[in-house]
Coordinates of C-alpha atoms in Angstrom, one line a residue:
X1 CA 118.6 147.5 142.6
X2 CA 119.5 144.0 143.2
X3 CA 115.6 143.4 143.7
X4 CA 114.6 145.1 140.6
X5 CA 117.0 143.1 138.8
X6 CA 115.6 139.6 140.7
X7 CA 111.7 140.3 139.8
X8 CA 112.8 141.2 136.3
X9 CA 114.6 137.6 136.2
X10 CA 112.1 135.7 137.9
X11 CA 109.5 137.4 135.5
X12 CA 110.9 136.1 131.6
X13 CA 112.0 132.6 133.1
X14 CA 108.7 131.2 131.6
X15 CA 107.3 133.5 129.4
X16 CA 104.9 131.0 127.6
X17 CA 103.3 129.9 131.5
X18 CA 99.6 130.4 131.0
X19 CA 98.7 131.8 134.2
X20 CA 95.5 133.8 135.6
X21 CA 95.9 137.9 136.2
X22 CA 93.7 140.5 137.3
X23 CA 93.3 142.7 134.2
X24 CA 93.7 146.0 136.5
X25 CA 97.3 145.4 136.2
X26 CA 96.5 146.5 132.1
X27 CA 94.4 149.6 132.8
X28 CA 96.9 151.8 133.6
X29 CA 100.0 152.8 131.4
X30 CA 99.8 149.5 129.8
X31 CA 99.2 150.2 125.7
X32 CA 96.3 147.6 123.6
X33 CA 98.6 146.8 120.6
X34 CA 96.7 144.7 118.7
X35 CA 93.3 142.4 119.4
X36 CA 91.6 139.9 117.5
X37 CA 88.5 138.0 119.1
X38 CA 89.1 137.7 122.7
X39 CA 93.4 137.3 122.7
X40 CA 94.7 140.7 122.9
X41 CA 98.3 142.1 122.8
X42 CA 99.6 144.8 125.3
X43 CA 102.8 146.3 125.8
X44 CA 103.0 146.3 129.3
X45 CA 106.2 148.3 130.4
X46 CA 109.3 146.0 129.5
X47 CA 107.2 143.1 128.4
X48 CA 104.6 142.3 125.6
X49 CA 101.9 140.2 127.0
X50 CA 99.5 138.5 125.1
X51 CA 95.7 137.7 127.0
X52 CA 92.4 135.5 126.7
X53 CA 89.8 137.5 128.1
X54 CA 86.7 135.5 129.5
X55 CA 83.6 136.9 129.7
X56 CA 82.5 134.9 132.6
X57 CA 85.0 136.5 134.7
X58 CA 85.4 139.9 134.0
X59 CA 88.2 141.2 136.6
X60 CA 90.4 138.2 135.5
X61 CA 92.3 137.2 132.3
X62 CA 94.7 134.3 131.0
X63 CA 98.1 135.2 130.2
X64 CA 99.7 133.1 127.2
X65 CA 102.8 134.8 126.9
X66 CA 105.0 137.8 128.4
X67 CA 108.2 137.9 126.3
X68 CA 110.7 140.9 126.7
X69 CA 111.0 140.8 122.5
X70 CA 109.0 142.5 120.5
X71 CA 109.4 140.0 117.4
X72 CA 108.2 137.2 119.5
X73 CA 105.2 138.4 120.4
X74 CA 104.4 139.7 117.0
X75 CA 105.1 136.6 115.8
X76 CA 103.4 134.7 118.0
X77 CA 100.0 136.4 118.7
X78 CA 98.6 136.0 114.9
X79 CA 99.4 132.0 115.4
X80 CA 97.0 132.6 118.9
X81 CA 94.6 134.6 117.6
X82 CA 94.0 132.3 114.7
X83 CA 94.2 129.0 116.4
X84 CA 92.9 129.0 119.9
X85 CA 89.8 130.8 118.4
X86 CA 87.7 126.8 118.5
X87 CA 89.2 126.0 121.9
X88 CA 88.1 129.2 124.1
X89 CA 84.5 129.4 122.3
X90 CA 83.7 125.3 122.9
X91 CA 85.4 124.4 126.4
X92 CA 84.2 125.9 129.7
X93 CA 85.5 128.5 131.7
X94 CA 89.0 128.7 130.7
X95 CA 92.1 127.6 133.2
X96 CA 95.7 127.2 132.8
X97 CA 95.7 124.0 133.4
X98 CA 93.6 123.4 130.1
X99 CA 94.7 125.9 128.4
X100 CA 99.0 125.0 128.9
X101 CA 98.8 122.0 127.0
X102 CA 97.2 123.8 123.8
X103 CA 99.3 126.8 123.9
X104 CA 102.7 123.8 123.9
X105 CA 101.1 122.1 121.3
X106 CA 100.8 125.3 119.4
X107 CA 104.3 126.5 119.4
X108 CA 106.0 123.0 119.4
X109 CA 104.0 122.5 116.0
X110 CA 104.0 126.0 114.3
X111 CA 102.7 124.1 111.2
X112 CA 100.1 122.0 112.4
X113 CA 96.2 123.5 112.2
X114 CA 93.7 123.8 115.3
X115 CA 92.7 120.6 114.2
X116 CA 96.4 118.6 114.8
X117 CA 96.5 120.4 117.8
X118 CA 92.9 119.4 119.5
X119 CA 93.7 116.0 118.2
X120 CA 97.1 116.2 120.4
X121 CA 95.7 117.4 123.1
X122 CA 93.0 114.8 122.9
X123 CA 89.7 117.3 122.9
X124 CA 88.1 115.4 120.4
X125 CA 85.0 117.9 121.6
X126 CA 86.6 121.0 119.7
X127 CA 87.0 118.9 116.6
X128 CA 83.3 119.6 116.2
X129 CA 83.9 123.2 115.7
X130 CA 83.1 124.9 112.1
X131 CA 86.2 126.4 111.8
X132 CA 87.8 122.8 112.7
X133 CA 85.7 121.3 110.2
X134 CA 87.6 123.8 107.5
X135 CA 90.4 122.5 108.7
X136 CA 89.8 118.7 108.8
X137 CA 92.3 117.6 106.0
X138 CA 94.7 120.2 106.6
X139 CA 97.9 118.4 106.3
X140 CA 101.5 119.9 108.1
X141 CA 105.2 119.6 107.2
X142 CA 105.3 116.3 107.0
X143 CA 102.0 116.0 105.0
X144 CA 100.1 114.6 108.0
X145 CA 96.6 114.8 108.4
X146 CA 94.8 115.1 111.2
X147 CA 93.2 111.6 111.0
X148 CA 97.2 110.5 110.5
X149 CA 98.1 111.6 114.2
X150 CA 95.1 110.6 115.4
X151 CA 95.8 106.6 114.3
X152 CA 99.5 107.5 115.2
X153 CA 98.7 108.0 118.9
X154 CA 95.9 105.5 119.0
X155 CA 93.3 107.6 120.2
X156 CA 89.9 105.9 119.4
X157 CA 88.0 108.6 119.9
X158 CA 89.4 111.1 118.3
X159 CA 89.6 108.7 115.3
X160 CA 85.9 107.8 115.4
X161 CA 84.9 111.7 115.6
X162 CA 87.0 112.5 112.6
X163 CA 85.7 109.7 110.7
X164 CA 82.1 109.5 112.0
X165 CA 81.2 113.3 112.2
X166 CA 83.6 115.3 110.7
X167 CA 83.7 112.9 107.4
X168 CA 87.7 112.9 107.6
X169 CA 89.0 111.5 104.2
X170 CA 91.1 108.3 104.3
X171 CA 93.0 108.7 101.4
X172 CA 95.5 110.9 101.9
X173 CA 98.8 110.0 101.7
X174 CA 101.7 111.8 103.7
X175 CA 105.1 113.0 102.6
X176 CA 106.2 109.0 103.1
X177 CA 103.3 107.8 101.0
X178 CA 101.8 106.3 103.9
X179 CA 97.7 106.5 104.5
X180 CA 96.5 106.9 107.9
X181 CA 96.3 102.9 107.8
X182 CA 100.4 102.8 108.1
X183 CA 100.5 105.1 111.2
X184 CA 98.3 103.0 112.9
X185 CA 99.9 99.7 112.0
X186 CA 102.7 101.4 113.2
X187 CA 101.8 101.6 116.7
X188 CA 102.2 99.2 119.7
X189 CA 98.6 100.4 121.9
X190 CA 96.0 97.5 121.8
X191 CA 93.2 99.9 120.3
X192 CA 95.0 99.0 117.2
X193 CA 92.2 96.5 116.1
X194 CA 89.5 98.8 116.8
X195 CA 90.7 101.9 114.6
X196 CA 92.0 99.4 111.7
X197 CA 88.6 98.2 112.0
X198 CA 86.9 101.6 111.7
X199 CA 89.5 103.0 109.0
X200 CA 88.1 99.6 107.0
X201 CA 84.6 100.3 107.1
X202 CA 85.7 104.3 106.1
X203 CA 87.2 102.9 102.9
X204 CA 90.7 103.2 103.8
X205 CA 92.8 101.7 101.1
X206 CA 94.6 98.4 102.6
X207 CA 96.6 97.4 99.8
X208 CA 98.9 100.8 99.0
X209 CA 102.9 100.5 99.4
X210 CA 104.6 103.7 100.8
X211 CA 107.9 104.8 99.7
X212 CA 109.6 102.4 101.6
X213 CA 107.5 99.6 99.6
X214 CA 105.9 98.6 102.3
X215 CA 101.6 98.2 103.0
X216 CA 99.8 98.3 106.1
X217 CA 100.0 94.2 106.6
X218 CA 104.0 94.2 105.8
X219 CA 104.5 96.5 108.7
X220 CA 101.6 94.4 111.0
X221 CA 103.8 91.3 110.2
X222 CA 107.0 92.6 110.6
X223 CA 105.9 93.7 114.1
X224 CA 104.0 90.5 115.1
X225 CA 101.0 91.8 115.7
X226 CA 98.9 88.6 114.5
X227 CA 95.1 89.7 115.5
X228 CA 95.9 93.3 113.6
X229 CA 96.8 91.3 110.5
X230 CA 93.6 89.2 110.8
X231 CA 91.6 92.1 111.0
X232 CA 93.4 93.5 107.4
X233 CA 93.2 90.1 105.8
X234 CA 89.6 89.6 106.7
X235 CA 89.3 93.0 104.5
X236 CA 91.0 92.1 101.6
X237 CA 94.8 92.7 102.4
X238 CA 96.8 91.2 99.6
X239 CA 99.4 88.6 101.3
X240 CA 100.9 88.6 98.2
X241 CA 102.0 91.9 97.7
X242 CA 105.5 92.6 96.5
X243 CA 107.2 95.5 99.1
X244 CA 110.4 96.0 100.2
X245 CA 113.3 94.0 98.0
X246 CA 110.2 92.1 97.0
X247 CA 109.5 90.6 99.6
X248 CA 105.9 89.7 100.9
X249 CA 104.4 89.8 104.0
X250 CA 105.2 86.0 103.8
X251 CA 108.8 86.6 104.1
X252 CA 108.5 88.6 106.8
X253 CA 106.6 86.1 108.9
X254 CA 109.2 83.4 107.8
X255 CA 111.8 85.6 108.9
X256 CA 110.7 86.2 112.5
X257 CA 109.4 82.2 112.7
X258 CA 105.8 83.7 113.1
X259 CA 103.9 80.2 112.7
X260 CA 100.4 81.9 113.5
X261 CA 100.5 84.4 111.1
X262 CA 102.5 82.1 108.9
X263 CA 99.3 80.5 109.1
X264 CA 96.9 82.9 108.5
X265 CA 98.8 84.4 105.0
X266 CA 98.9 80.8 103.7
X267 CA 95.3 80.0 104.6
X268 CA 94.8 83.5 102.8
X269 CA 96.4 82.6 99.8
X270 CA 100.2 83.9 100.2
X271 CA 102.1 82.4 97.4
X272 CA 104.5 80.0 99.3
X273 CA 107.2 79.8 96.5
X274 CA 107.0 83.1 95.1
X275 CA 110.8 84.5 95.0
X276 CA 111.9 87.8 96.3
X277 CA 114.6 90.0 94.1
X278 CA 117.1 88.0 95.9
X279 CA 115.2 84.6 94.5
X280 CA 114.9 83.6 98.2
X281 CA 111.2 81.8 98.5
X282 CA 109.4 81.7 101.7
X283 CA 110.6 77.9 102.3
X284 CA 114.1 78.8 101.4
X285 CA 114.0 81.7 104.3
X286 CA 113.0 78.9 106.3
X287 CA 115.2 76.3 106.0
X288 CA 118.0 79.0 106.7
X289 CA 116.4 82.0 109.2
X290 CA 114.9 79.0 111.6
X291 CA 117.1 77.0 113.9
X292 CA 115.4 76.1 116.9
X293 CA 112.2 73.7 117.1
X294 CA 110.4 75.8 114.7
X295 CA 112.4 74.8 111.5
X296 CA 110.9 71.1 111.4
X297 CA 107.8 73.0 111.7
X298 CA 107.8 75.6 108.8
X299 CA 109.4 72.7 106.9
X300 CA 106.5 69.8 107.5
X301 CA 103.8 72.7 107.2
X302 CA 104.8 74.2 103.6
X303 CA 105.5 70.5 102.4
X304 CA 101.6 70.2 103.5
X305 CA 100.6 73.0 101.1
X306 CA 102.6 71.8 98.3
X307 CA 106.3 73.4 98.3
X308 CA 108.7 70.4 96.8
X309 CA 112.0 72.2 97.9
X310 CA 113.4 74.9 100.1
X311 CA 116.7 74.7 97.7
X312 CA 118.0 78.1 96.3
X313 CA 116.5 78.3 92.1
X314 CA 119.5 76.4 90.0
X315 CA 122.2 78.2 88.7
X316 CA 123.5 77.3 85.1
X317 CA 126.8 77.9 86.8
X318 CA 126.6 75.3 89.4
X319 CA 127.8 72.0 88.5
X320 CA 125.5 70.2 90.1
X321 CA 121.8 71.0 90.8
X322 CA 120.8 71.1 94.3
X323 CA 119.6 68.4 96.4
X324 CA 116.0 68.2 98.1
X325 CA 116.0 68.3 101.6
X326 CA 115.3 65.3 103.1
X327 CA 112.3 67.0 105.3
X328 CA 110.7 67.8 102.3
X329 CA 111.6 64.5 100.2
X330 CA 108.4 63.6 97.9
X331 CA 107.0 60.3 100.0
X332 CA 107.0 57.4 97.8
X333 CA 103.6 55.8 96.6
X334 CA 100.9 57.0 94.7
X335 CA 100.0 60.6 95.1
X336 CA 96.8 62.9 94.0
X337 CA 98.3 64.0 90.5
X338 CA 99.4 60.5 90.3
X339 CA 96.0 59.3 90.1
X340 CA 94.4 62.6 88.0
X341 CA 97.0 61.4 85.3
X342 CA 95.9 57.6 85.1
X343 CA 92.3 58.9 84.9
X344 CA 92.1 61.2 82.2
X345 CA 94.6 58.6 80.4
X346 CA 92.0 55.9 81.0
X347 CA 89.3 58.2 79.9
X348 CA 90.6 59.1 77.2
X349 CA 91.6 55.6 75.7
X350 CA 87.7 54.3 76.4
X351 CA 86.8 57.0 74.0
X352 CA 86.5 55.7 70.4
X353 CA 85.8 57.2 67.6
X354 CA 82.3 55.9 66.9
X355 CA 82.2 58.2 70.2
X356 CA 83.1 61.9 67.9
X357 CA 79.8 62.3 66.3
X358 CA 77.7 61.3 69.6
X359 CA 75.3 63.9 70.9
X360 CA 75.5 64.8 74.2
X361 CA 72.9 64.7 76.2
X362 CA 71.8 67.8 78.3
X363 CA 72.6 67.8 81.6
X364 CA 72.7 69.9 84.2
X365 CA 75.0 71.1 87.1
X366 CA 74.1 71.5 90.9
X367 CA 76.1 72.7 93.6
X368 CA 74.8 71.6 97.1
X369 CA 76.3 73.4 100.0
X370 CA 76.2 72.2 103.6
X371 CA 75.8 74.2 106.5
X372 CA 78.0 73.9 109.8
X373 CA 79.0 77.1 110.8
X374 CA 82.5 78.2 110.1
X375 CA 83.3 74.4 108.6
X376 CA 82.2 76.8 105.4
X377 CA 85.7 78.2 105.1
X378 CA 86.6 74.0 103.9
X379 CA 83.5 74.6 101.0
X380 CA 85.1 77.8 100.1
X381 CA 89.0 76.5 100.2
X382 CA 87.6 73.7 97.6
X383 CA 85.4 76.7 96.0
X384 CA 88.7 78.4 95.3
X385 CA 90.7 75.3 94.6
X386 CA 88.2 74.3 91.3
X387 CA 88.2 77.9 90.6
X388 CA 91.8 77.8 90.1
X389 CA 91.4 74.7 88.0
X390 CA 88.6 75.5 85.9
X391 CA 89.8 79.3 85.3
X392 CA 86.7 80.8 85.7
X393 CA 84.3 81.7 88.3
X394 CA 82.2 79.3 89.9
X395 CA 79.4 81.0 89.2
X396 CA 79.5 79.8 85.1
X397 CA 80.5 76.3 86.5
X398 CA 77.0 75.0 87.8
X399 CA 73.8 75.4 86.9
X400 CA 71.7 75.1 90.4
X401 CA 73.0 76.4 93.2
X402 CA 71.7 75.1 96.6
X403 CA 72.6 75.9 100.1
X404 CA 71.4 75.7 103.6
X405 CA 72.2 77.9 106.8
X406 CA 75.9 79.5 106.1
X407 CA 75.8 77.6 102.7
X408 CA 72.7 79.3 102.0
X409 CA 74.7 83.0 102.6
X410 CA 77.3 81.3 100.3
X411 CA 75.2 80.8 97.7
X412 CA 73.4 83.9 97.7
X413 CA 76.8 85.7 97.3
X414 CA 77.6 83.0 94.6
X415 CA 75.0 83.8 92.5
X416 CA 75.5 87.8 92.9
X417 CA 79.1 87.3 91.9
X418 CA 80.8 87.7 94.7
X419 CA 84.6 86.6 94.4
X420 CA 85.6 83.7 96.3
X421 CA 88.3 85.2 97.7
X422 CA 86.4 88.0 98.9
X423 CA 83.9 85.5 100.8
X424 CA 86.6 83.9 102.8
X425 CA 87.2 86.9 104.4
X426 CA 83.2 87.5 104.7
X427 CA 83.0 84.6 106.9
X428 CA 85.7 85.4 109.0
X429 CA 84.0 88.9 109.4
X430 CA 81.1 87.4 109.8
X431 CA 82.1 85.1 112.5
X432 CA 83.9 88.0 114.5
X433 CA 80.8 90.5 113.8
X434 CA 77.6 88.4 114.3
X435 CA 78.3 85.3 116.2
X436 CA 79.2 86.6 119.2
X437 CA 78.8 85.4 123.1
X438 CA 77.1 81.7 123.5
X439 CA 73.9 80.3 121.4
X440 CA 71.2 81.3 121.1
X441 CA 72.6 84.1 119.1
X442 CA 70.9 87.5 118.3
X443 CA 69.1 87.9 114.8
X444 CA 69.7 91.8 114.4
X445 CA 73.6 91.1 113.4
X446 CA 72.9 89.3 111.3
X447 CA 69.9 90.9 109.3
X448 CA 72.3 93.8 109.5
X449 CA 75.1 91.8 108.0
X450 CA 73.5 90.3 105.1
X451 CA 71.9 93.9 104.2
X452 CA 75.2 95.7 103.9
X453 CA 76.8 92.8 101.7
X454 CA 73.8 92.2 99.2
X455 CA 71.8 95.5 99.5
X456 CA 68.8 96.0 101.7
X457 CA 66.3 96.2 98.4
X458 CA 67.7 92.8 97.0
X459 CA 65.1 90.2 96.0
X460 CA 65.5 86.5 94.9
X461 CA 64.6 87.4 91.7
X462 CA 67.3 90.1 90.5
X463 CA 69.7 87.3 89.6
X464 CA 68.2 84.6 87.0
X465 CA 71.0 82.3 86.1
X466 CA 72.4 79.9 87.9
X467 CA 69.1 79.0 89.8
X468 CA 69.7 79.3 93.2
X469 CA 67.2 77.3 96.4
X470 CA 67.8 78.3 100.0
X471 CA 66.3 76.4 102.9
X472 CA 64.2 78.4 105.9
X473 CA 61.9 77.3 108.6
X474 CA 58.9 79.5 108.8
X475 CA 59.4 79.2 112.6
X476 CA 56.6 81.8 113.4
X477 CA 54.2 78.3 113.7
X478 CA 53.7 75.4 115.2
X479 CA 55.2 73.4 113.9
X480 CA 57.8 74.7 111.4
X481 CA 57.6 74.4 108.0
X482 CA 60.1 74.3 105.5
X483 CA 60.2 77.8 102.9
X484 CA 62.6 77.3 99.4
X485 CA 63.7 81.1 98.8
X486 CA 64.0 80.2 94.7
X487 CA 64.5 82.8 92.1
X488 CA 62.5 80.7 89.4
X489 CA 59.0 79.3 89.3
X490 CA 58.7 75.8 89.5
X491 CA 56.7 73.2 87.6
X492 CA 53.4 72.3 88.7
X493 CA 51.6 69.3 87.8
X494 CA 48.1 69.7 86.3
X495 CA 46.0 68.4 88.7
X496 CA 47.9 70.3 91.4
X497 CA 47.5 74.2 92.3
X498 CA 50.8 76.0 91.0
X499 CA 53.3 77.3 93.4
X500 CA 52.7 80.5 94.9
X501 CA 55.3 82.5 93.7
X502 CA 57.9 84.4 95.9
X503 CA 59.0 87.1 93.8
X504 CA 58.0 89.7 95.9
X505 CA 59.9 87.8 99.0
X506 CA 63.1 90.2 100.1
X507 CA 65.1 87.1 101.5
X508 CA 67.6 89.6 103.3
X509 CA 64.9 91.5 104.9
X510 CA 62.7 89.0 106.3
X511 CA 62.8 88.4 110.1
X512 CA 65.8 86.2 110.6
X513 CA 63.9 84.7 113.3
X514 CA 62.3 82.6 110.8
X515 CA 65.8 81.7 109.0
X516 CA 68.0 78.7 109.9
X517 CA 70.3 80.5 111.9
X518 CA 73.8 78.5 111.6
X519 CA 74.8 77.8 115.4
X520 CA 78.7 76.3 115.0
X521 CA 80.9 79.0 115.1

């Protein structure tokens, strides 16, 4: 008796163990209960077992379970029979030792589809099943999609076989409000980069606030992660977005005396006096968070961009207004808006009125850009600068527009109307995407770049106004020659044959070995 009672013990003290039996152990007085596909429930004595048969292997089975109730296994086997279906049709031979970890994932996550569960289990192989594929937005409890653990655990290629092959959508937002771009700011594993990256080029939306008010690049910041938050910003993150208590991701970095990516947001255009609901400004957080070498810092390198005081906004109740700091002191002597002022004074007092009636004459406005490499980012900060200024685009400021090497990309995407804030991050991109390893550098990236940007179709002379000239070497002689890309036809004098025209030139198509490759990045 007291061995009866021993093997009936040792029998239910893991009754979800996959193991392997022989399936004569069933043929007896063991009754079929129920069978869907190849997972079949028997009652077999005191216990309901539920097993995978395998074809390949006729005289053996898989056990999933042997519970001693009845409930359980009715409850459990419609969840097997349903689920496992895309993992015993895609792997090989099944073994417990690849089938325990899917059976876990199954009953620890009741809710979650067979495509949460191959994701967990990391068999990014049995995501390409059709019944997967149904599933491939399902989203559980929590309002999780697939693509959402995927980014949560930082698996790469499960992540690029959602997105890549199974078309996984990126828009989805779970019961937080987060997109899949939160869960994978949210984690620490250095693949981070590559599946922001990938989430980017899948149109993930970089610039929504969860219910906790906070975007992908808040969350990046407030966990350091500098190279993560590049990657955003280079993609249009908005450093100025308002989150939690208002703040910006610029407070954050303040906060935690991140100079790098303190940095990177200003270079980006954070606002570095925009108040949260408290009215604290970036400066002010950091005149009173920093206390160690970083304070003179923050202070010297916000007073470079312009802040006049770190000072809390004046109360009416105060009876005094608040002092500047002394770090942040206006130096004494003549500054820039010093001298704007006594020019437009002086121009306007050598303008009589004898002057009112004048006709102007015509001229016209050119914008010459240099090349250099990444010293473009300094054309573009002044770009953006006289944008602000002049309140409109600098594409209705200048008539010609000319441009060599990377000032000749510049002025393509000028001319197509391309935002200038927009092509600050393009050259960053550019400069992580096709200069890469040491000079000379490969053509193909390039080409590739420039056709994804302005469209592989796109000819000079699709956009008339402003006139635009670009500089090439026709380097496929000896010697080179110089080529204008134009997108008008220029005067000719009479005794000289007219210009061949170029109209049917694609300039983004042509073989970049013949281009003025820029060679300083």
């Amino acid at each position: 008796m007291q061995f009866v009672m021993s093997s009936v013990s040792s029998l239910f003290t893991k009754p979800y163990e996959v193991r392997k039996v022989q399936l004569s152990e069933y043929s007896g007085g063991s009754d079929k209960l129920k069978e869907e596909g190849r997972i079949v429930l028997y009652k077999n004595g005191s216990s309901w077992d539920c097993l995978l048969i395998c074809p390949d292997t006729p005289m053996t089975a898989l056990r999933l379970f042997q519970v001693s109730s009845e409930a359980d296994a009715l409850n459990w086997f419609p969840h097997y029979a349903l689920k496992l279906l895309p993992f015993y049709e895609i792997l090989p031979l099944p073994n417990p030792k690849v089938f325990q970890p899917i059976v876990d994932s199954l009953r620890s996550h009741p809710d979650w589809s067979s495509a949460h569960i191959a994701v967990d289990t990391g068999l990014k192989e049995c995501l390409k099943h059709n019944y997967v594929q149904s599933q491939i937005n399902a989203c559980d409890g929590s309002g999780q999609t697939p693509l959402h653990l995927a980014c949560e655990r930082g698996d790469v290629g499960c992540v690029r076989v959602l997105l890549e092959e199974c078309q996984a959508r990126t828009d989805v937002k779970d019961n937080n409000g987060e997109t899949p771009m939160h869960c994978a700011a949210k984690q620490d594993s250095p693949a981070i980069i590559q599946i922001c990256r990938m989430l980017l080029d899948n149109k993930c939306e970089v610039n929504y606030l969860s219910k906790t008010g906070e975007s992908p690049l808040h969350i990046l910041t407030r966990r350091g992660r500098f190279e993560a938050s590049m990657v955003l910003l280079t993609h249009g993150a908005n450093p100025n977005l308002r989150g939690m208590d208002g703040n910006t991701s610029l407070h954050l970095a303040m906060k935690m005396e991140q100079l790098d990516l303190i940095k990177a947001l200003i270079v980006f255009g954070a606002d570095v006096e925009m108040p949260n609901d408290l009215g604290e400004t970036p400066g002010l957080l950091a005149a009173c968070a920093s206390k160690g070498s970083n304070r003179k810092v923050l202070l010297d390198m916000l007073y470079s961009v312009g802040v006049q005081r770190c000072a809390p906004p004046f109360s009416p109740l105060d009876p005094q207004p608040p002092s500047t700091p002394r770090s942040v002191a206006s130096p004494p002597g003549i500054g820039f808006e010093d001298i704007m002022d006594v020019s437009a004074s002086v121009g306007a007092m050598s303008r009589g009125l004898v002057e009112v009636d004048t006709v102007k004459p015509k001229r016209d406005r050119l914008l010459c850009l240099d090349g250099g490499g990444i010293r473009g980012l300094v054309l573009i900060q002044l770009l953006i600068a006289l944008e602000k200024e002049a309140g409109r685009p600098i594409k209705e400021l200048f008539d010609w527009i000319s441009g060599t090497s990377t000032g000749g990309i510049l002025a393509l995407a000028i001319v197509h109307g391309k935002d200038m804030e927009y092509l600050r991050s393009l050259y960053f991109r550019m400069k992580e995407q096709v200069f890469q390893g040491s000079r000379p550098y490969k053509s193909a990236p390039l080409e590739h770049f420039l056709k994804k940007e302005f469209g592989e179709n796109t000819m000079m002379t699709d956009v008339r106004h402003p006139r635009v000239m670009v500089t090439g070497v026709l380097a496929d002689r000896d010697p080179g020659e110089l080529h204008i890309f134009r997108n008008y036809d220029p005067p000719s004098l009479p005794q000289e044959r007219p210009y061949s025209s170029t109209a049917n030139f694609k300039p983004l198509t042509i073989p970049q070995g013949n281009a003025v490759l820029p060679c300083v990045f």
